Amino acid sequence: MRHLLSTQGIDRAAAIHLLDIAEDMADVGQREVKKLPTLRGKTVVNLFFEDSTRTRISFEAAAKRLSADVINFSAKGSSVSKGESLKDTAQTLAAMGADGVVIRHPSSGAPHVLAASGWIDAGIINAGDGTHEHPTQAFLDAFTIRRRLHGAASRGKDLDGVTVTIVGDILHSRVARSNMWLLSSLGAVVTFVAPPTLVPANPSAWPATIGYDLDAAVDADPDVIMMLRIQQERMHAAFFPNSREYSRNWGLDDARFARLRADSIVMHPGPMNRGLEISSAAADSAQSSVLEQVTNGVSVRMAALYLLLSGDREDS
Amino acid sequence: MRHLLSTQGIDRAAAIHLLDIAEDMADVGQREVKKLPTLRGKTVVNLFFEDSTRTRISFEAAAKRLSADVINFSAKGSSVSKGESLKDTAQTLAAMGADGVVIRHPSSGAPHVLAASGWIDAGIINAGDGTHEHPTQAFLDAFTIRRRLHGAASRGKDLDGVTVTIVGDILHSRVARSNMWLLSSLGAVVTFVAPPTLVPANPSAWPATIGYDLDAAVDADPDVIMMLRIQQERMHAAFFPNSREYSRNWGLDDARFARLRADSIVMHPGPMNRGLEISSAAADSAQSSVLEQVTNGVSVRMAALYLLLSGDREDS
Amino acid sequence: MRHLLSTQGIDRAAAIHLLDIAEDMADVGQREVKKLPTLRGKTVVNLFFEDSTRTRISFEAAAKRLSADVINFSAKGSSVSKGESLKDTAQTLAAMGADGVVIRHPSSGAPHVLAASGWIDAGIINAGDGTHEHPTQAFLDAFTIRRRLHGAASRGKDLDGVTVTIVGDILHSRVARSNMWLLSSLGAVVTFVAPPTLVPANPSAWPATIGYDLDAAVDADPDVIMMLRIQQERMHAAFFPNSREYSRNWGLDDARFARLRADSIVMHPGPMNRGLEISSAAADSAQSSVLEQVTNGVSVRMAALYLLLSGDREDS
């Protein structure tokens, strides 16, 4: 793997390979000394054009656990605000010897531009670009589902036939998009549930069914229900009447949670708006995998950094 | 030691134990290679909800000298400003594998909430919470006094009978509180001197005498005089007439400094307002331990991180 | 070398020595594991009173490649904004055990004050002070020129007789000043070209010729042409009519670039204002050394850190 930009079009075998390496990395996290020398002497740059402390520290922890040197580059106060282009920034990082660049950018497609440009030879990981993709989030979600279903026997497994319902702001969610592509490639059956105002105009080519009725979706008995975060800025933009209305129609409240099968998996990418898209009872239940997702995020990001930066990096 | 939240109620033997380990750490700081492998593979998160560069870099230097990986988490621009609760932040850090969390928080008691919650298994160090406590500051002060009095023979010693006068904004000072508990536990005799508006309403249970007359306190010939920093925001809040008045009544000016015994110790937690609570002559004198306090801060924080994060961590 | 504050008055042999060590460091950058254990256990503080992400991460990469611990200290949100003096900041860093301090400061001369003060024993590197000097920039430029001219046979060489034309805002440029002193010490012949409003009042003691006509300077066939960045804030300050006018008179546009000798070297310290002081054709040409300058910046900064912080540090 040369870059990790997207999960769209990803090959099932390649996806399983990354998940299996993440299993090895999770084992490292159980050791007394949680550190591998694998990426010693490599430099990973966290190039964040948007604030995201959670994602940044997850990548930072992953890189450090592999003994890489980490340099945090927040676009605020940088040359970027002096008008430096993405091209010049990328070439500068390349010239300084960056082996990997983890990029978060408000513009959809920015990581692809970087990877396709030839400006930089480093491995590029998309850590969220606009409303487009967030592939490591999808991998950590797939990893979490696989572990819940197969436990220690997860290696080599896909998600054939697993039903996953993703609820919330599908229109703006890179998490929803990346999960849809990855989960369907792994054989899962994906359903989106959203207010009609928060669904893209023409998603007919998507490998997902779209519904508007969360109660019906709950009663359809999915294996996994994934609640998306409502961004504060959406609430003021007339996509739905108000937060109480949203919660009543599209929130996983206590009543809906009680109707789920006892071994269904409740997911959320965090940070949660407790009482809005998810109730605290649901979030803190044994069915909830919210914290496993965070833990698995470090393992999955270690796997991605390993695949991109170790000697075994492929050319395609 | 499982957490270091407070010095209130601390056992004299436990306090001496930490100080003795800090002596070992100070020895490491004298070596050619000032680094121990002790915490290799451990992750320390500096979780700062308030800016404090001095305290943050002291902990960062301490953790790195023990070979821990350090992740700085400033609450600005983080999920916290997106409404994430302390609970979710703590659980997220736990899930990412944080072994230690150094927390600075504007709310008194926040570190205790964190430690008592069960949200996170990591060792918690209170790096200052509201007007409540700042225990590592008290330990570095005690360490500094002990070293001044006993030099190379400090190990195992307490501060029995040492007289310490702490001057300034007692009402809002976590440094004053933490020092009072720790120093009195070690056997020292603590006196507070403050403007009447800057003393708590009912401190009768405190192991300290309260006075309002700095000249009398100076003439009482204390072994140690510790000047607290006046926060700029207090000056605009009518606690005292103005900074000249404060300096005249409660500042260690040149005249008062000259009346101190030549082997008394002049302390300040820094950063100093020179000419306000302390004159430059006092601050830069041989009696001043201001810079030793900074140096000792790294040793004491190494000791605390060692006690909390090494294999020897206790369960209580 | 005890500090690296300035290139003014630098000895030719000392300059060549630093450049030769940078050659060794550049070789390390070609290895599979780009890391030396040389500064293990040393602490380098990046003390930045002005934002400069590019310079900060170049020093950070250099220090980490030498295995030093790096602590970033941005003056924003620090005690400095609480009124702490440079003296107290310096003494605090010294007391914490900083072995090297990389300082960027808006006031010309601040690094010299620090070094001359006795407040701190650490090696000081000036990473840009006001309109005064930026010595590592000059060294990376000299290194780049030497490598372009002599390739693998660069070690030991000076720049005798090399003609260097530096174009732009000479009045405010620390890059121009540091380059002038270093390049002339190495034997190069320096010419400045600038709008009359952007030349200092009385530079007669400078080892450089001053002109105002870029076309004449281009036709004089220099070995090196170095374009300086125009700061946005200058554009609003009536030093020249407007950016189009600047570009037409003092920019390296396509027409002027075409008139340069094919083996002349085009330099820019970055970040570039493409289309203003330099055209994209010039910036991205084979003659351009812009990215080599960035790469060489890491090598030169490794050399400076090595000279200041390793056991071989000299006393003068």
Short mmCIF file of N, CA and C in Angstrom, two decimals, chain C residues 151-236:
data_model
loop_
_atom_site.label_atom_id
_atom_site.label_comp_id
_atom_site.label_asym_id
_atom_site.label_seq_id
_atom_site.Cartn_x
_atom_site.Cartn_y
_atom_site.Cartn_z
N GLY C 151 29.54 19.65 -5.93
CA GLY C 151 29.00 18.29 -5.77
C GLY C 151 29.67 17.53 -4.66
N ALA C 152 29.99 16.28 -4.92
CA ALA C 152 30.58 15.40 -3.91
C ALA C 152 31.95 15.88 -3.44
N ALA C 153 32.55 16.80 -4.19
CA ALA C 153 33.89 17.30 -3.83
C ALA C 153 33.82 18.60 -3.04
N SER C 154 32.68 18.85 -2.38
CA SER C 154 32.49 20.14 -1.72
C SER C 154 33.33 20.34 -0.46
N ARG C 155 33.61 19.27 0.25
CA ARG C 155 34.27 19.40 1.56
C ARG C 155 35.55 20.24 1.46
N GLY C 156 35.68 21.16 2.39
CA GLY C 156 36.87 21.99 2.44
C GLY C 156 36.84 23.21 1.53
N LYS C 157 35.90 23.25 0.60
CA LYS C 157 35.86 24.35 -0.38
C LYS C 157 35.26 25.63 0.20
N ASP C 158 35.73 26.79 -0.30
CA ASP C 158 35.06 28.06 0.00
C ASP C 158 34.27 28.50 -1.23
N LEU C 159 33.87 29.75 -1.29
CA LEU C 159 33.08 30.24 -2.43
C LEU C 159 33.81 31.39 -3.14
N ASP C 160 35.12 31.27 -3.19
CA ASP C 160 35.94 32.35 -3.73
C ASP C 160 35.51 32.76 -5.14
N GLY C 161 35.19 34.05 -5.28
CA GLY C 161 34.87 34.60 -6.58
C GLY C 161 33.48 34.34 -7.09
N VAL C 162 32.67 33.57 -6.35
CA VAL C 162 31.30 33.30 -6.78
C VAL C 162 30.48 34.59 -6.68
N THR C 163 29.74 34.93 -7.73
CA THR C 163 28.94 36.17 -7.71
C THR C 163 27.50 35.85 -7.34
N VAL C 164 27.02 36.53 -6.29
CA VAL C 164 25.67 36.28 -5.75
C VAL C 164 24.89 37.59 -5.74
N THR C 165 23.76 37.61 -6.44
CA THR C 165 22.89 38.78 -6.45
C THR C 165 21.65 38.49 -5.63
N ILE C 166 21.41 39.32 -4.62
CA ILE C 166 20.28 39.13 -3.70
C ILE C 166 19.28 40.26 -3.95
N VAL C 167 18.02 39.87 -4.22
CA VAL C 167 17.05 40.83 -4.73
C VAL C 167 15.84 40.94 -3.83
N GLY C 168 15.49 42.16 -3.44
CA GLY C 168 14.22 42.34 -2.73
C GLY C 168 14.32 43.33 -1.59
N ASP C 169 13.65 42.97 -0.50
CA ASP C 169 13.51 43.89 0.63
C ASP C 169 14.74 43.80 1.54
N ILE C 170 15.82 44.42 1.08
CA ILE C 170 17.08 44.35 1.84
C ILE C 170 16.92 45.04 3.20
N LEU C 171 16.16 46.11 3.21
CA LEU C 171 16.00 46.90 4.44
C LEU C 171 15.57 46.05 5.63
N HIS C 172 14.58 45.17 5.42
CA HIS C 172 14.02 44.41 6.54
C HIS C 172 14.55 42.97 6.61
N SER C 173 15.44 42.58 5.70
CA SER C 173 15.73 41.15 5.58
C SER C 173 16.92 40.68 6.39
N ARG C 174 16.63 39.85 7.39
CA ARG C 174 17.71 39.20 8.14
C ARG C 174 18.41 38.15 7.27
N VAL C 175 17.66 37.61 6.31
CA VAL C 175 18.27 36.63 5.41
C VAL C 175 19.36 37.30 4.57
N ALA C 176 19.05 38.50 4.06
CA ALA C 176 20.05 39.23 3.26
C ALA C 176 21.28 39.56 4.09
N ARG C 177 21.08 40.04 5.30
CA ARG C 177 22.22 40.40 6.15
C ARG C 177 23.10 39.19 6.45
N SER C 178 22.47 38.10 6.92
CA SER C 178 23.28 36.92 7.29
C SER C 178 24.00 36.35 6.07
N ASN C 179 23.33 36.36 4.93
CA ASN C 179 23.99 35.86 3.73
C ASN C 179 25.17 36.74 3.32
N MET C 180 24.96 38.05 3.39
CA MET C 180 26.04 38.96 3.01
C MET C 180 27.31 38.70 3.81
N TRP C 181 27.15 38.58 5.15
CA TRP C 181 28.34 38.37 5.98
C TRP C 181 28.99 37.02 5.71
N LEU C 182 28.17 35.99 5.65
CA LEU C 182 28.73 34.65 5.49
C LEU C 182 29.33 34.47 4.10
N LEU C 183 28.58 34.85 3.08
CA LEU C 183 29.06 34.63 1.72
C LEU C 183 30.33 35.42 1.45
N SER C 184 30.38 36.66 1.94
CA SER C 184 31.59 37.44 1.69
C SER C 184 32.76 36.87 2.49
N SER C 185 32.49 36.36 3.68
CA SER C 185 33.58 35.72 4.44
C SER C 185 34.12 34.50 3.68
N LEU C 186 33.23 33.83 2.95
CA LEU C 186 33.66 32.65 2.18
C LEU C 186 34.26 33.03 0.83
N GLY C 187 34.32 34.34 0.55
CA GLY C 187 34.99 34.79 -0.67
C GLY C 187 34.07 35.16 -1.82
N ALA C 188 32.76 35.02 -1.60
CA ALA C 188 31.83 35.37 -2.67
C ALA C 188 31.71 36.89 -2.80
N VAL C 189 31.22 37.32 -3.96
CA VAL C 189 31.01 38.74 -4.24
C VAL C 189 29.51 39.00 -4.27
N VAL C 190 29.04 39.80 -3.29
CA VAL C 190 27.60 39.96 -3.09
C VAL C 190 27.10 41.28 -3.65
N THR C 191 26.01 41.24 -4.41
CA THR C 191 25.33 42.44 -4.90
C THR C 191 23.89 42.42 -4.41
N PHE C 192 23.43 43.55 -3.89
CA PHE C 192 22.02 43.68 -3.53
C PHE C 192 21.29 44.47 -4.60
N VAL C 193 20.08 44.07 -4.91
CA VAL C 193 19.22 44.85 -5.81
C VAL C 193 17.89 45.03 -5.11
N ALA C 194 17.44 46.29 -5.02
CA ALA C 194 16.23 46.56 -4.25
C ALA C 194 15.60 47.87 -4.72
N PRO C 195 14.31 48.03 -4.44
CA PRO C 195 13.73 49.36 -4.61
C PRO C 195 14.44 50.33 -3.67
N PRO C 196 14.61 51.57 -4.08
CA PRO C 196 15.34 52.53 -3.23
C PRO C 196 14.74 52.66 -1.83
N THR C 197 13.43 52.46 -1.71
CA THR C 197 12.79 52.57 -0.39
C THR C 197 13.11 51.38 0.51
N LEU C 198 13.66 50.31 -0.04
CA LEU C 198 13.89 49.10 0.75
C LEU C 198 15.38 48.79 0.90
N VAL C 199 16.17 49.88 0.93
CA VAL C 199 17.60 49.77 1.19
C VAL C 199 17.88 50.55 2.46
N PRO C 200 18.72 50.04 3.36
CA PRO C 200 19.04 50.79 4.58
C PRO C 200 19.70 52.13 4.25
N ALA C 201 19.64 53.05 5.18
CA ALA C 201 20.09 54.40 4.94
C ALA C 201 21.60 54.49 4.64
N ASN C 202 22.40 53.80 5.44
CA ASN C 202 23.84 54.00 5.30
C ASN C 202 24.61 52.69 5.37
N PRO C 203 24.53 51.89 4.33
CA PRO C 203 25.17 50.57 4.40
C PRO C 203 26.58 50.61 3.84
N SER C 204 27.29 51.71 3.97
CA SER C 204 28.57 51.81 3.28
C SER C 204 29.60 50.83 3.83
N ALA C 205 29.43 50.41 5.10
CA ALA C 205 30.40 49.48 5.65
C ALA C 205 30.13 48.03 5.23
N TRP C 206 29.07 47.83 4.49
CA TRP C 206 28.70 46.46 4.14
C TRP C 206 29.56 45.92 3.01
N PRO C 207 29.89 44.65 3.08
CA PRO C 207 30.66 44.03 2.00
C PRO C 207 29.73 43.61 0.86
N ALA C 208 29.03 44.59 0.30
CA ALA C 208 28.11 44.31 -0.79
C ALA C 208 27.92 45.57 -1.62
N THR C 209 27.70 45.39 -2.89
CA THR C 209 27.37 46.48 -3.79
C THR C 209 25.86 46.61 -3.85
N ILE C 210 25.36 47.84 -3.94
CA ILE C 210 23.92 48.01 -4.00
C ILE C 210 23.50 48.59 -5.33
N GLY C 211 22.49 47.98 -5.96
CA GLY C 211 21.94 48.50 -7.21
C GLY C 211 20.43 48.54 -7.13
N TYR C 212 19.83 49.19 -8.12
CA TYR C 212 18.38 49.34 -8.11
C TYR C 212 17.75 48.79 -9.38
N ASP C 213 18.58 48.25 -10.27
CA ASP C 213 18.09 47.87 -11.58
C ASP C 213 18.27 46.36 -11.76
N LEU C 214 17.18 45.62 -11.65
CA LEU C 214 17.28 44.16 -11.72
C LEU C 214 17.70 43.71 -13.11
N ASP C 215 17.24 44.42 -14.15
CA ASP C 215 17.63 44.01 -15.50
C ASP C 215 19.14 44.10 -15.69
N ALA C 216 19.72 45.18 -15.20
CA ALA C 216 21.17 45.30 -15.29
C ALA C 216 21.86 44.19 -14.50
N ALA C 217 21.29 43.87 -13.33
CA ALA C 217 21.89 42.83 -12.49
C ALA C 217 21.81 41.46 -13.18
N VAL C 218 20.71 41.20 -13.84
CA VAL C 218 20.57 39.94 -14.57
C VAL C 218 21.57 39.89 -15.72
N ASP C 219 21.71 40.99 -16.43
CA ASP C 219 22.63 41.01 -17.56
C ASP C 219 24.09 40.95 -17.12
N ALA C 220 24.35 41.23 -15.83
CA ALA C 220 25.72 41.11 -15.32
C ALA C 220 26.12 39.65 -15.12
N ASP C 221 25.15 38.76 -15.37
CA ASP C 221 25.45 37.32 -15.42
C ASP C 221 25.97 36.74 -14.09
N PRO C 222 25.19 36.86 -13.01
CA PRO C 222 25.65 36.33 -11.73
C PRO C 222 25.63 34.80 -11.71
N ASP C 223 26.47 34.21 -10.86
CA ASP C 223 26.41 32.76 -10.67
C ASP C 223 25.15 32.35 -9.92
N VAL C 224 24.73 33.23 -9.01
CA VAL C 224 23.58 32.93 -8.15
C VAL C 224 22.66 34.14 -8.11
N ILE C 225 21.36 33.91 -8.23
CA ILE C 225 20.41 35.00 -7.99
C ILE C 225 19.43 34.52 -6.91
N MET C 226 19.37 35.28 -5.82
CA MET C 226 18.54 34.90 -4.68
C MET C 226 17.42 35.91 -4.52
N MET C 227 16.17 35.44 -4.68
CA MET C 227 15.01 36.32 -4.57
C MET C 227 14.48 36.26 -3.14
N LEU C 228 14.28 37.40 -2.51
CA LEU C 228 13.75 37.43 -1.14
C LEU C 228 12.23 37.48 -1.16
N ARG C 229 11.64 36.99 -0.10
CA ARG C 229 10.20 37.04 0.04
C ARG C 229 9.74 38.46 0.38
N ILE C 230 8.69 38.92 -0.32
CA ILE C 230 8.06 40.18 0.08
C ILE C 230 7.01 39.88 1.14
N GLN C 231 7.16 40.46 2.31
CA GLN C 231 6.18 40.26 3.38
C GLN C 231 4.90 41.02 3.05
N GLN C 232 3.78 40.36 3.29
CA GLN C 232 2.49 41.01 3.00
C GLN C 232 2.39 42.38 3.67
N GLU C 233 2.92 42.48 4.90
CA GLU C 233 2.74 43.73 5.63
C GLU C 233 3.49 44.90 4.97
N ARG C 234 4.56 44.59 4.22
CA ARG C 234 5.26 45.67 3.52
C ARG C 234 4.40 46.27 2.41
N MET C 235 3.57 45.40 1.80
CA MET C 235 2.81 45.83 0.64
C MET C 235 1.82 46.92 0.97
N HIS C 236 1.42 46.96 2.23
CA HIS C 236 0.45 47.97 2.64
C HIS C 236 1.14 49.20 3.22
#
